[in-house]
mmCIF file of C-alpha atoms in Angstrom:
data_model
loop_
_atom_site.group_PDB
_atom_site.id
_atom_site.type_symbol
_atom_site.label_atom_id
_atom_site.label_comp_id
_atom_site.label_asym_id
_atom_site.label_seq_id
_atom_site.Cartn_x
_atom_site.Cartn_y
_atom_site.Cartn_z
ATOM 1 C CA MET A 1 107.977 77.990 94.404
ATOM 2 C CA ALA A 2 109.066 78.208 98.021
ATOM 3 C CA LEU A 3 110.912 81.243 99.306
ATOM 4 C CA PRO A 4 114.502 80.580 100.334
ATOM 5 C CA THR A 5 115.220 80.411 104.035
ATOM 6 C CA LEU A 6 117.429 83.316 105.027
ATOM 7 C CA THR A 7 119.854 83.422 107.869
ATOM 8 C CA PRO A 8 119.366 86.253 110.369
ATOM 9 C CA GLU A 9 122.376 88.037 108.850
ATOM 10 C CA GLN A 10 120.964 87.765 105.322
ATOM 11 C CA ARG A 11 117.572 88.990 106.517
ATOM 12 C CA GLN A 12 119.176 91.998 108.238
ATOM 13 C CA ALA A 13 121.230 92.817 105.135
ATOM 14 C CA ALA A 14 118.082 92.663 102.986
ATOM 15 C CA LEU A 15 116.245 94.983 105.370
ATOM 16 C CA VAL A 16 119.109 97.491 105.309
ATOM 17 C CA LYS A 17 119.254 97.397 101.502
ATOM 18 C CA ALA A 18 115.481 97.879 101.203
ATOM 19 C CA THR A 19 115.621 100.870 103.546
ATOM 20 C CA GLU A 20 118.426 102.451 101.517
ATOM 21 C CA VAL A 21 116.483 101.994 98.265
ATOM 22 C CA ARG A 22 113.307 103.524 99.752
ATOM 23 C CA GLN A 23 115.291 106.485 101.067
ATOM 24 C CA ALA A 24 116.921 107.041 97.673
ATOM 25 C CA ARG A 25 113.511 107.000 95.944
ATOM 26 C CA ALA A 26 112.095 109.407 98.535
ATOM 27 C CA ALA A 27 115.046 111.754 98.020
ATOM 28 C CA LEU A 28 114.490 111.760 94.242
ATOM 29 C CA LEU A 29 110.799 112.515 94.692
ATOM 30 C CA ALA A 30 111.651 115.325 97.120
ATOM 31 C CA GLN A 31 114.026 116.812 94.522
ATOM 32 C CA LEU A 32 111.248 116.568 91.950
ATOM 33 C CA LYS A 33 108.825 118.281 94.312
ATOM 34 C CA SER A 34 111.264 121.107 95.111
ATOM 35 C CA GLY A 35 112.054 121.686 91.431
ATOM 36 C CA ASP A 36 115.718 120.702 91.679
ATOM 37 C CA VAL A 37 115.024 117.938 89.138
ATOM 38 C CA SER A 38 112.521 118.192 86.287
ATOM 39 C CA LEU A 39 110.345 115.320 85.121
ATOM 40 C CA ALA A 40 112.220 115.301 81.803
ATOM 41 C CA ASP A 41 115.521 114.905 83.678
ATOM 42 C CA LEU A 42 114.062 112.114 85.763
ATOM 43 C CA LEU A 43 112.748 110.296 82.688
ATOM 44 C CA ARG A 44 116.185 110.533 81.007
ATOM 45 C CA ARG A 45 117.979 108.877 83.903
ATOM 46 C CA ASP A 46 118.794 105.201 83.562
ATOM 47 C CA ASP A 47 119.377 103.872 87.064
ATOM 48 C CA GLU A 48 117.480 101.278 89.068
ATOM 49 C CA THR A 49 116.235 103.797 91.623
ATOM 50 C CA VAL A 50 114.418 105.826 88.969
ATOM 51 C CA LYS A 51 113.156 102.781 87.096
ATOM 52 C CA ARG A 52 111.269 101.549 90.182
ATOM 53 C CA ILE A 53 109.314 104.789 90.804
ATOM 54 C CA LYS A 54 105.676 104.640 89.735
ATOM 55 C CA VAL A 55 104.791 107.198 87.075
ATOM 56 C CA SER A 56 101.731 108.335 89.015
ATOM 57 C CA GLN A 57 103.846 108.889 92.122
ATOM 58 C CA ALA A 58 106.367 110.980 90.160
ATOM 59 C CA LEU A 59 103.611 113.094 88.611
ATOM 60 C CA ARG A 60 101.921 113.679 91.972
ATOM 61 C CA ALA A 61 105.259 114.880 93.355
ATOM 62 C CA LEU A 62 105.147 117.795 90.904
ATOM 63 C CA SER A 63 103.732 121.072 92.137
ATOM 64 C CA GLY A 64 100.063 121.560 91.248
ATOM 65 C CA ILE A 65 99.397 117.974 90.186
ATOM 66 C CA GLY A 66 97.149 115.792 92.293
ATOM 67 C CA PRO A 67 95.747 112.320 91.725
ATOM 68 C CA THR A 68 93.065 113.423 89.244
ATOM 69 C CA LYS A 69 95.360 115.517 87.073
ATOM 70 C CA ALA A 70 98.058 112.818 87.187
ATOM 71 C CA ALA A 71 95.535 110.210 86.015
ATOM 72 C CA ALA A 72 94.405 112.483 83.167
ATOM 73 C CA LEU A 73 97.999 113.112 82.056
ATOM 74 C CA MET A 74 98.766 109.412 82.124
ATOM 75 C CA GLN A 75 95.646 108.590 80.138
ATOM 76 C CA ARG A 76 96.528 111.174 77.463
ATOM 77 C CA ALA A 77 100.035 109.732 77.208
ATOM 78 C CA GLY A 78 98.725 106.159 77.024
ATOM 79 C CA VAL A 79 100.345 105.086 80.281
ATOM 80 C CA ASP A 80 98.730 102.472 82.501
ATOM 81 C CA ASP A 81 98.120 103.587 86.086
ATOM 82 C CA ARG A 82 100.355 100.819 87.478
ATOM 83 C CA ARG A 83 103.300 101.536 85.177
ATOM 84 C CA ARG A 84 106.736 102.324 86.571
ATOM 85 C CA ILE A 85 109.188 104.718 84.922
ATOM 86 C CA GLY A 86 111.417 101.849 83.812
ATOM 87 C CA GLY A 87 108.535 100.366 81.809
ATOM 88 C CA LEU A 88 107.772 103.490 79.785
ATOM 89 C CA GLY A 89 108.412 103.590 76.080
ATOM 90 C CA VAL A 90 110.091 106.448 74.229
ATOM 91 C CA GLN A 91 106.787 107.814 72.925
ATOM 92 C CA GLN A 92 105.139 107.644 76.361
ATOM 93 C CA ARG A 93 108.036 109.569 77.891
ATOM 94 C CA ARG A 94 107.838 112.181 75.134
ATOM 95 C CA LYS A 95 104.065 112.575 75.546
ATOM 96 C CA LEU A 96 104.362 113.035 79.310
ATOM 97 C CA VAL A 97 107.027 115.725 78.949
ATOM 98 C CA GLU A 98 104.994 117.499 76.245
ATOM 99 C CA ALA A 99 101.845 117.381 78.362
ATOM 100 C CA LEU A 100 103.654 119.186 81.170
ATOM 101 C CA SER A 101 105.225 121.836 78.931
#
C-alpha cells in the first residue's frame, strides 16, 4: 500500500500535530516523575495521549525504577515489554499498581 502524497501544507500540519502530541506525552511523564500524578491515576485515564505511552517508559519515569526493575515489574504483571498503556487489560493494570504499593 503506497503512502498518500501530502501537500506541503498537509505535511506541515502533520509535523505540528506530532510535535504537540510528543510534548503532551513528555509533560505527562514529567508529572509522573515529579509525583504530581501517580501511576494508578495515569492508568485510570482514558485519553489518546496516555494510551500511546509505553508501559516501560511510564515505569522508568517513576522515582527509583530503572530499566531492570521496570522489566521485572512488567514480567510479574504479565505485560509484554512492547506494550503501551492503552493495550493493558484490567488485571494487568491492577497487578502493576499492586506491585508498586
